[in-house]
PDB file of C-alpha atoms in Angstrom:
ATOM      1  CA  UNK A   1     -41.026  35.439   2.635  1.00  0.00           C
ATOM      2  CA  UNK A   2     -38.605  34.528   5.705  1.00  0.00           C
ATOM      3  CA  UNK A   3     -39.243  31.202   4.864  1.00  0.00           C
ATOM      4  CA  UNK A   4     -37.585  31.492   1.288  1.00  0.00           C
ATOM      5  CA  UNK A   5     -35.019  33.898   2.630  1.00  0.00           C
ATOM      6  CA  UNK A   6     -33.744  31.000   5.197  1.00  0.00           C
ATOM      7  CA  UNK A   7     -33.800  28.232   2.470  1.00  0.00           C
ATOM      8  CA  UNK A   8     -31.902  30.796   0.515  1.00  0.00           C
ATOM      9  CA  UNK A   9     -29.477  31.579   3.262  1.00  0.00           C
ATOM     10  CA  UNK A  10     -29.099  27.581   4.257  1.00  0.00           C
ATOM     11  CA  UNK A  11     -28.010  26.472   0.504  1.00  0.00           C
ATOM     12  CA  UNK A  12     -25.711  29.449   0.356  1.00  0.00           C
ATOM     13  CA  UNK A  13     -23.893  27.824   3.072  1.00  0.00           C
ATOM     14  CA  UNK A  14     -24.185  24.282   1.537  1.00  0.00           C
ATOM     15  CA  UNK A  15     -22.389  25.122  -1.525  1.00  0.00           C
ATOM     16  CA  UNK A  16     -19.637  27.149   0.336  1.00  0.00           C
ATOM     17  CA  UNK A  17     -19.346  24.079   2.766  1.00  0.00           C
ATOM     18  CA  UNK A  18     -19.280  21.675  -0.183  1.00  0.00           C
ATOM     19  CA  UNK A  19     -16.991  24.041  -2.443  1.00  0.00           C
ATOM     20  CA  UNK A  20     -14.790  24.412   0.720  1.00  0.00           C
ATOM     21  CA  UNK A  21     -14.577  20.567   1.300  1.00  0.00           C
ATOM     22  CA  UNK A  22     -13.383  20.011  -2.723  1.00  0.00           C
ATOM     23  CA  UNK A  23     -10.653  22.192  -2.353  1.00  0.00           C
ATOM     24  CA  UNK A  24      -9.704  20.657   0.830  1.00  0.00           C
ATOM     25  CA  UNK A  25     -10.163  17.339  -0.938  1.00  0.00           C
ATOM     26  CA  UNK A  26      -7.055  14.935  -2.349  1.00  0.00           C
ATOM     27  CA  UNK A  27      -6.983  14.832  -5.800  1.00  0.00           C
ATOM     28  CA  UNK A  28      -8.729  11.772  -7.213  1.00  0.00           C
ATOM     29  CA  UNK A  29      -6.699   8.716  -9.100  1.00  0.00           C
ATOM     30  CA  UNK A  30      -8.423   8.116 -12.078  1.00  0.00           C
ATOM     31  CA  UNK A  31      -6.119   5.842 -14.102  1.00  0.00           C
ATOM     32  CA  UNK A  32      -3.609   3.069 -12.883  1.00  0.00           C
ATOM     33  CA  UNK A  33      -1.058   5.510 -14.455  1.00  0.00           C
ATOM     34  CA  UNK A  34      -1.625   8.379 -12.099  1.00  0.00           C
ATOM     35  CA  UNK A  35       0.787   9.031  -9.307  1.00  0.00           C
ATOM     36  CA  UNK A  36      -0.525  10.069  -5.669  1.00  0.00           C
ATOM     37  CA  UNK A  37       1.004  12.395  -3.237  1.00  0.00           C
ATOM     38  CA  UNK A  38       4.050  11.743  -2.793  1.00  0.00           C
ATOM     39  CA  UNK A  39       4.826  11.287   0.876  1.00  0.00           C
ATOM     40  CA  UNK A  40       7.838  12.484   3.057  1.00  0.00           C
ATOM     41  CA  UNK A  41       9.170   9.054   5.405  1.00  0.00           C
ATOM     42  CA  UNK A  42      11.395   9.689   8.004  1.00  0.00           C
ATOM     43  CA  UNK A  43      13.880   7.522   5.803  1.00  0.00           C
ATOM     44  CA  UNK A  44      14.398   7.419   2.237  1.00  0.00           C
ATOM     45  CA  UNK A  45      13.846   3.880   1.473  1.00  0.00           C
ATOM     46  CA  UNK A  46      15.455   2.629  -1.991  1.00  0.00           C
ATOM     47  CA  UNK A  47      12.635  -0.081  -2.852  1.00  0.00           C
ATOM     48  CA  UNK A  48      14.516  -0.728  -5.997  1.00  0.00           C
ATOM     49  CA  UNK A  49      17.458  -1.205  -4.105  1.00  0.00           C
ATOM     50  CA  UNK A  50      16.190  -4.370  -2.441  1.00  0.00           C
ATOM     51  CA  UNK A  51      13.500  -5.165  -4.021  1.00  0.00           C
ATOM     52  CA  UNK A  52      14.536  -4.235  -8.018  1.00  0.00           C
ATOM     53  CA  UNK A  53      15.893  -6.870 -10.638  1.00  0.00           C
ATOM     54  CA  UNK A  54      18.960  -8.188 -10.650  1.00  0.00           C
ATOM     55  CA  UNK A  55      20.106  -6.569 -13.714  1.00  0.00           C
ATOM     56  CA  UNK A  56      19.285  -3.067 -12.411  1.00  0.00           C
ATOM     57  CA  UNK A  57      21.647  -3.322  -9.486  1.00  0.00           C
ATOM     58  CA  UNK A  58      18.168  -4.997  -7.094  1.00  0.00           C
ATOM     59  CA  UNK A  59      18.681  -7.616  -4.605  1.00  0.00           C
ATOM     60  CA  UNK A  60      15.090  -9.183  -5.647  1.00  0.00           C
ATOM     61  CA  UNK A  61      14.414  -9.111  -1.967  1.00  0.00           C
ATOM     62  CA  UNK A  62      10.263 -10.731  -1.871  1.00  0.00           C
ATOM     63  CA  UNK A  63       8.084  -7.900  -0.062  1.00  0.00           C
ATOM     64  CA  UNK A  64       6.964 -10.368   2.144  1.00  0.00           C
ATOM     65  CA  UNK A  65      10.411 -10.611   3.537  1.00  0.00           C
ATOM     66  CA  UNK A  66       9.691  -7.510   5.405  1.00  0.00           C
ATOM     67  CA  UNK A  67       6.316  -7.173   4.970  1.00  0.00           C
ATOM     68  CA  UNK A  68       5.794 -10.583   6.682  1.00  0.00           C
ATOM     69  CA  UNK A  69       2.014 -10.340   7.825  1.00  0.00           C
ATOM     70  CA  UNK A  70       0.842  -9.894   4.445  1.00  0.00           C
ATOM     71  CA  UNK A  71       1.003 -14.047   3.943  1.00  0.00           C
ATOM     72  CA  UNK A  72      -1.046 -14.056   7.253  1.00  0.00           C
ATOM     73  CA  UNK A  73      -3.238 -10.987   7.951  1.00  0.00           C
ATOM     74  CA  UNK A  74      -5.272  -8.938   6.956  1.00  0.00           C
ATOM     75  CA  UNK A  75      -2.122  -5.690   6.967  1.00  0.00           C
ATOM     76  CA  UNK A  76       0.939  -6.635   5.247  1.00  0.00           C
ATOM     77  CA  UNK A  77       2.731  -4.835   8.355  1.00  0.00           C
ATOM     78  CA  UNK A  78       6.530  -2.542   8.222  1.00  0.00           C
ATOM     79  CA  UNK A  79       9.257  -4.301   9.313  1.00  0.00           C
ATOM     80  CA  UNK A  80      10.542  -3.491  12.829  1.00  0.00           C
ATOM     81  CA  UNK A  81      14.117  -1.715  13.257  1.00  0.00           C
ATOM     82  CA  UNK A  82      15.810  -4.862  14.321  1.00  0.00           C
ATOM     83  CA  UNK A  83      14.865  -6.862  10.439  1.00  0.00           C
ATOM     84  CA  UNK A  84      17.016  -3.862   9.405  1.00  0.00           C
ATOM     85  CA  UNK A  85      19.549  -3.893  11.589  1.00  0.00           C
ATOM     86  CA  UNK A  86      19.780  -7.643  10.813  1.00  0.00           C
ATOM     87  CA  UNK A  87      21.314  -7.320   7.798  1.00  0.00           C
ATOM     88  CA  UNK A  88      22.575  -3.415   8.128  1.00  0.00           C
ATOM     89  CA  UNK A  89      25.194  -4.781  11.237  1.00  0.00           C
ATOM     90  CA  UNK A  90      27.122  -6.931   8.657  1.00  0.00           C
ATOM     91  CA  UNK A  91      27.218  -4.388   5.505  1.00  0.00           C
ATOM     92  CA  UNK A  92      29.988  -2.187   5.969  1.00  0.00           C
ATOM     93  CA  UNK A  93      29.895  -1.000   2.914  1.00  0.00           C
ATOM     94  CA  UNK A  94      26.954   1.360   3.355  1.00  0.00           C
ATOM     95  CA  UNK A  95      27.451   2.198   6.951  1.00  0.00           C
ATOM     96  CA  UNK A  96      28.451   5.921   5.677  1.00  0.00           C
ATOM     97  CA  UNK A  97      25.306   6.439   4.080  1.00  0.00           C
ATOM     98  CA  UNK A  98      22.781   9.170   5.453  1.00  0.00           C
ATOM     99  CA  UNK A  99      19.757   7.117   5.445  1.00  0.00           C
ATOM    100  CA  UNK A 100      22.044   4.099   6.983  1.00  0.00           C
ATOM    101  CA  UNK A 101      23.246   6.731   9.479  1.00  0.00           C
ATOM    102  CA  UNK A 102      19.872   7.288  10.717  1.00  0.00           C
ATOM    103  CA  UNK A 103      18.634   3.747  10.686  1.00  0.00           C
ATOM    104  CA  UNK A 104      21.541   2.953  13.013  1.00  0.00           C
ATOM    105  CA  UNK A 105      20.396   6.304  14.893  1.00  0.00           C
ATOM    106  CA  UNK A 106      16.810   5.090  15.329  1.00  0.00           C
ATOM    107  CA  UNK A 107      18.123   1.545  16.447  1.00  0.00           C
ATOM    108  CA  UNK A 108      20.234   3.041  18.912  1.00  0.00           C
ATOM    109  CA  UNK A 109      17.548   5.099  20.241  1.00  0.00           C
ATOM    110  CA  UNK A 110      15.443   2.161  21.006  1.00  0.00           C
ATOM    111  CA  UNK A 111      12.608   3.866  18.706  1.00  0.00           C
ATOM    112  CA  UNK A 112      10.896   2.641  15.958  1.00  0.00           C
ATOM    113  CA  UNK A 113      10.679   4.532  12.784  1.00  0.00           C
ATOM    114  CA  UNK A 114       7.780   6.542  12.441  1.00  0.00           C
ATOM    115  CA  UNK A 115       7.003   5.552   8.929  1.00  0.00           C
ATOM    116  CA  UNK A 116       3.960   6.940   7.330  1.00  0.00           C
ATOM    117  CA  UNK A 117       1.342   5.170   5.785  1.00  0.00           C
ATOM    118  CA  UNK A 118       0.894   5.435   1.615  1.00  0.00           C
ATOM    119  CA  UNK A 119      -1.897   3.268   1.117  1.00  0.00           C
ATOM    120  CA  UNK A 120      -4.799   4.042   3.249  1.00  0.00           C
ATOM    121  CA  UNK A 121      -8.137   2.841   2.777  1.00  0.00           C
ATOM    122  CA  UNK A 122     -10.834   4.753   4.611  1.00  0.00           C
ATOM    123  CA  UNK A 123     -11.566   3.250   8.060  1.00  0.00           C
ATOM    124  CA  UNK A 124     -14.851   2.004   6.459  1.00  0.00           C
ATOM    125  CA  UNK A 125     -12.891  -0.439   3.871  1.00  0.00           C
ATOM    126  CA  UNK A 126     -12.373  -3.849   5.152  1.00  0.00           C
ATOM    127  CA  UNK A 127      -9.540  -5.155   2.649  1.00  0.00           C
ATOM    128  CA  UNK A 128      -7.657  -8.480   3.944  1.00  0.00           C
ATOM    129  CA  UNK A 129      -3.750  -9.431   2.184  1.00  0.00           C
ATOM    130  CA  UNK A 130      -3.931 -12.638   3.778  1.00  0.00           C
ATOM    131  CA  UNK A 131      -6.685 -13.274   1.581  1.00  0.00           C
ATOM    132  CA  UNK A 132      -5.629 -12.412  -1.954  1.00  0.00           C
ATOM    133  CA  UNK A 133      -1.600 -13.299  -0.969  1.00  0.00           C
ATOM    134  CA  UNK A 134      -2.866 -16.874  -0.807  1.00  0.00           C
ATOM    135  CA  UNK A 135      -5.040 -16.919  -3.433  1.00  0.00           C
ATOM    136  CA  UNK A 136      -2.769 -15.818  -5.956  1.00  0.00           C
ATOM    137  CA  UNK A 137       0.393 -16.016  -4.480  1.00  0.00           C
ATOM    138  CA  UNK A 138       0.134 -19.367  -3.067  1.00  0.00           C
ATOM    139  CA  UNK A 139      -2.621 -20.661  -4.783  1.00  0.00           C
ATOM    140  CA  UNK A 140      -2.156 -19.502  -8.356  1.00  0.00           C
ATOM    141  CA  UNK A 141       1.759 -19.411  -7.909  1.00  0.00           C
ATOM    142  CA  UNK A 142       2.007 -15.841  -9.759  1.00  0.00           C
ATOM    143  CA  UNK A 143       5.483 -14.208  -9.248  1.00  0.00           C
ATOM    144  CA  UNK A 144       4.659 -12.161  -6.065  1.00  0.00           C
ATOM    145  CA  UNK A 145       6.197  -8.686  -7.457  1.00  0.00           C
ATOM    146  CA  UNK A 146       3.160  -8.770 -10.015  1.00  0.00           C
ATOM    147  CA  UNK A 147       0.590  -9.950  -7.257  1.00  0.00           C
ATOM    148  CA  UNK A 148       1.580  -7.087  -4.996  1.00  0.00           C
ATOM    149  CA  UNK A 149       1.925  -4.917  -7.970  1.00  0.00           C
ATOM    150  CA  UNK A 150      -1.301  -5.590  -8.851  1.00  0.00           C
ATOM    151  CA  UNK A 151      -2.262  -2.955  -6.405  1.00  0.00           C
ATOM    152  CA  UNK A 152       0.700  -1.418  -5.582  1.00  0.00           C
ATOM    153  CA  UNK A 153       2.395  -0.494  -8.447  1.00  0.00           C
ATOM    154  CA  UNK A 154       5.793  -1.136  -9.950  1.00  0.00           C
ATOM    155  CA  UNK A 155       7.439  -0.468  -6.494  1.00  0.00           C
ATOM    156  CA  UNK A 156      10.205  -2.518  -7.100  1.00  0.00           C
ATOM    157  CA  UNK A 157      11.444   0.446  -9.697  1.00  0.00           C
ATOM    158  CA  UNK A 158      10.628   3.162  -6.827  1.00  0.00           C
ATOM    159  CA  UNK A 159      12.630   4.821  -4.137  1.00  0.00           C
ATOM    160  CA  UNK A 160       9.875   6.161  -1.419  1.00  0.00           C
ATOM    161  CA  UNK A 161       6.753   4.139  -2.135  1.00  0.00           C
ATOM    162  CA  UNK A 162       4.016   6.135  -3.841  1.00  0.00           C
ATOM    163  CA  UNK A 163       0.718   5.219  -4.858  1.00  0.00           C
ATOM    164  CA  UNK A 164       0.092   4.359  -8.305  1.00  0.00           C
ATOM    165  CA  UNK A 165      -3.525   2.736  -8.362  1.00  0.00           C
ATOM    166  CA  UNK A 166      -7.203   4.241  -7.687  1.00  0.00           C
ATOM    167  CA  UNK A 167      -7.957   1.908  -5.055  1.00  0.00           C
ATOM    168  CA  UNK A 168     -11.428   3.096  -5.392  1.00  0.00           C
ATOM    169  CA  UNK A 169     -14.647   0.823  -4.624  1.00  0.00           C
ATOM    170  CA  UNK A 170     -14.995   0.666  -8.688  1.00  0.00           C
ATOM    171  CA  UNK A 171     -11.516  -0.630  -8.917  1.00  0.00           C
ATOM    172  CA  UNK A 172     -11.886  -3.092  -6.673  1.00  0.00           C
ATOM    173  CA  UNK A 173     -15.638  -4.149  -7.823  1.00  0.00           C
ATOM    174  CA  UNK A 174     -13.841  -4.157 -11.310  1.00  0.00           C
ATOM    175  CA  UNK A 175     -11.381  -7.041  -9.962  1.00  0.00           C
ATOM    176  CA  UNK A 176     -13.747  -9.203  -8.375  1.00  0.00           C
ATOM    177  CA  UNK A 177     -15.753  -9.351 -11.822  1.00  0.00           C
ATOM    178  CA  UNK A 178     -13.067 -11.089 -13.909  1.00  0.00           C
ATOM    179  CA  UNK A 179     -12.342 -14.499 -14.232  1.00  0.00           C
ATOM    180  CA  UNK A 180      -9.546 -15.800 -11.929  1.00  0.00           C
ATOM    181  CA  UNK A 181      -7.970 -19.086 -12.083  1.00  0.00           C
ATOM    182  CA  UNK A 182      -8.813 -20.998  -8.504  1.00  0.00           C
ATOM    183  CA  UNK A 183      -5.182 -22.522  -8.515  1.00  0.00           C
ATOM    184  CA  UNK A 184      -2.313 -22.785 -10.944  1.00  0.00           C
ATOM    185  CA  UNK A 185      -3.464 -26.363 -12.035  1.00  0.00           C
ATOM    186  CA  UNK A 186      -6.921 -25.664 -12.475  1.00  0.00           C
ATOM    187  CA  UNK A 187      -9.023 -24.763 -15.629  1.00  0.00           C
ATOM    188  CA  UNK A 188     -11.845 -23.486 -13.189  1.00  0.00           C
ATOM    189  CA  UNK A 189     -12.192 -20.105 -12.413  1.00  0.00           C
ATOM    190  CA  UNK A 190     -14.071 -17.844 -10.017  1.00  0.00           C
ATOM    191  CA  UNK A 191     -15.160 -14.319  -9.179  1.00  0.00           C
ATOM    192  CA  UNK A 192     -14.244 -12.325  -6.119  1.00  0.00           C
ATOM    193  CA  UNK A 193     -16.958 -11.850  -3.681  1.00  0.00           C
ATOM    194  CA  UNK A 194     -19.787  -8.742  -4.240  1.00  0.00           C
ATOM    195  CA  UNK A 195     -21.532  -8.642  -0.696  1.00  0.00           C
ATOM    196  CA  UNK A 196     -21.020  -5.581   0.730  1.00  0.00           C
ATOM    197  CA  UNK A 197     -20.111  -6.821   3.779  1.00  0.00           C
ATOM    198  CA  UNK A 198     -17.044  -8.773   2.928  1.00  0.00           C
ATOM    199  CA  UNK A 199     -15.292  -5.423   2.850  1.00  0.00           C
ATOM    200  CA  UNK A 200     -17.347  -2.925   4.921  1.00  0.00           C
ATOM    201  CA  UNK A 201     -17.921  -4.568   8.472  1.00  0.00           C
TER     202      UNK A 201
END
């Protein structure tokens, strides 16, 4: 009888634990459509400002302008305070702005901006830019707003980045599956890789 009475006891607690974890959980992306949390930054950064069409008042900035590692490793990296600054010191125009107000405050501070990070990936997920920038940026010579998009969403229409896509194992997996040109002049194609260990090391 104790016996039962302590397996009893021990999944009581299992389902509160595991009921208590779900609540606690982020709400799961299911659809490329669905939005994630939508994060605070220290700055409200105007993607579409820089990085929008031409015709909607965007500069058509490439991301890897300021996210400059994502040609070359495996984080696409955020731009230091001075790759701001570098232009920001020659606009007048916008030097009244709030968020150009505290750029300039942060620069003359000496401190970087303590931006917070939208797209996480577990610390168990291996995933490497370098890798798919030169595939089909470079290789395939896509337009880079839809290879970056490609998991990132139509940033180039946001203000704050948000997350847009699952990034979810299945997503992925679901990638690697289809047919991909190996270069812009090529009629042969090729799958991503589906060892395990290419992106959990």
């Amino acid at each position: 009888m104790q016996h039962i009475l302590r397996l009893f006891i021990l999944l009581v607690g299992l389902f509160a634990g595991t009921g208590s974890y779900a609540a606690d959980a982020a709400p799961k992306l299911t659809t490329p459509d669905d939005l994630g949390p939508q994060i605070e930054q220290p700055i409200e950064f105007p993607h579409f400002r820089h990085a929008g069409d031409a015709k909607d008042g965007g500069m058509q900035i490439n991301c890897m302008y300021c996210h400059t590692y994502a040609r070359r490793s495996m984080v696409a990296g955020i731009p230091p305070v001075q790759k701001c600054i570098g232009c920001h010191q020659s606009i007048e125009s916008v030097r009244d702005k709030p968020r150009i107000q505290k750029l300039f405050e942060y620069w003359d501070a000496k401190k970087p901006i303590p931006w917070k990070k939208v797209h996480d990936l577990p610390d168990f997920v291996r995933f490497n830019h370098e890798r798919h920038i030169q595939r089909f940026y470079f290789q395939q010579d896509r337009p880079y707003q839809e290879v970056c998009g490609y998991c990132h969403g139509n940033v180039k229409a946001m203000t704050v980045a948000q997350r847009q896509k699952p990034l979810t194992m299945g997503w992925c997996a679901s990638c690697h599956q289809k047919d991909h040109p190996v270069s812009a002049n090529s009629t042969e194609t090729g799958h991503g890789p589906n060892d395990c260990f290419t992106c959990h090391k």
